[in-house]
Amino acid sequence: IDYDSPNESKDRHSLSKLEGSNALHIAVKKENVEVIKVLLKMNYPLDFTKSNGVTAAGIAAFKGNLKIL
């Protein structure tokens, strides 16, 4: 990875925003209901918290997405 490249810097910054996120956090953030349904059918852990203590439900609530909640 060339961190001096503008594209690499952008990718590194994007990844740092996802620190501690799991698949459910990302699906909720992107409001991807189909992926959320699949994860829930797989008994994906709902109580997993990101490094900042936020759960997937917390992300949905912050975004005001009642359909996901």
Coordinates of C-alpha atoms in Angstrom, one line a residue:
I1 CA 0.0 0.0 0.0
D2 CA 1.3 3.4 -1.0
Y3 CA 0.0 5.8 1.7
D4 CA 1.4 8.7 -0.2
S5 CA -1.0 8.1 -3.1
P6 CA -4.2 10.2 -2.9
N7 CA -6.3 7.2 -3.5
E8 CA -4.6 5.1 -0.8
S9 CA -5.0 8.0 1.7
K10 CA -8.7 8.2 0.9
D11 CA -9.1 4.4 1.4
R12 CA -7.2 4.5 4.7
H13 CA -9.5 7.3 5.9
S14 CA -12.6 5.4 4.8
L15 CA -11.4 2.3 6.7
S16 CA -10.7 4.2 9.8
K17 CA -14.4 5.4 9.9
L18 CA -15.4 1.7 10.0
E19 CA -13.2 0.8 12.9
G20 CA -14.9 -1.8 15.0
S21 CA -17.8 -2.2 12.6
N22 CA -19.2 -5.6 11.7
A23 CA -21.4 -6.6 8.8
L24 CA -24.6 -5.6 10.6
H25 CA -23.3 -2.1 11.5
I26 CA -22.3 -1.5 7.8
A27 CA -25.6 -2.9 6.5
V28 CA -27.6 -0.7 8.9
K29 CA -25.4 2.4 8.0
K30 CA -26.1 1.7 4.3
E31 CA -29.8 1.0 5.0
N32 CA -29.5 -2.4 3.2
V33 CA -32.6 -4.1 4.5
E34 CA -32.0 -7.3 2.5
V35 CA -28.6 -7.9 4.0
I36 CA -29.9 -7.1 7.5
K37 CA -32.7 -9.7 7.0
V38 CA -30.1 -12.3 6.0
L39 CA -27.9 -11.5 9.0
L40 CA -30.8 -11.7 11.4
K41 CA -31.8 -15.1 10.0
M42 CA -28.2 -16.2 10.6
N43 CA -28.6 -15.2 14.3
Y44 CA -26.0 -12.5 13.8
P45 CA -25.1 -10.9 17.2
L46 CA -27.3 -7.8 17.7
D47 CA -25.5 -6.6 20.8
F48 CA -22.0 -6.3 19.3
T49 CA -20.6 -2.8 19.9
K50 CA -18.2 -0.8 17.8
S51 CA -15.0 0.5 19.5
N52 CA -17.0 3.7 20.4
G53 CA -19.7 1.6 22.1
V54 CA -22.4 2.0 19.4
T55 CA -24.6 -0.9 18.4
A56 CA -26.3 -1.4 15.0
A57 CA -29.6 -0.4 16.6
G58 CA -27.9 2.8 17.8
I59 CA -26.9 3.6 14.2
A60 CA -30.4 3.0 13.0
A61 CA -31.9 5.2 15.8
F62 CA -29.3 8.0 15.0
K63 CA -30.3 7.9 11.3
G64 CA -34.0 7.9 12.3
N65 CA -34.6 4.7 10.4
L66 CA -37.7 3.2 12.1
K67 CA -38.0 0.5 9.4
I68 CA -34.7 -1.0 10.5
L69 CA -35.5 -0.6 14.2

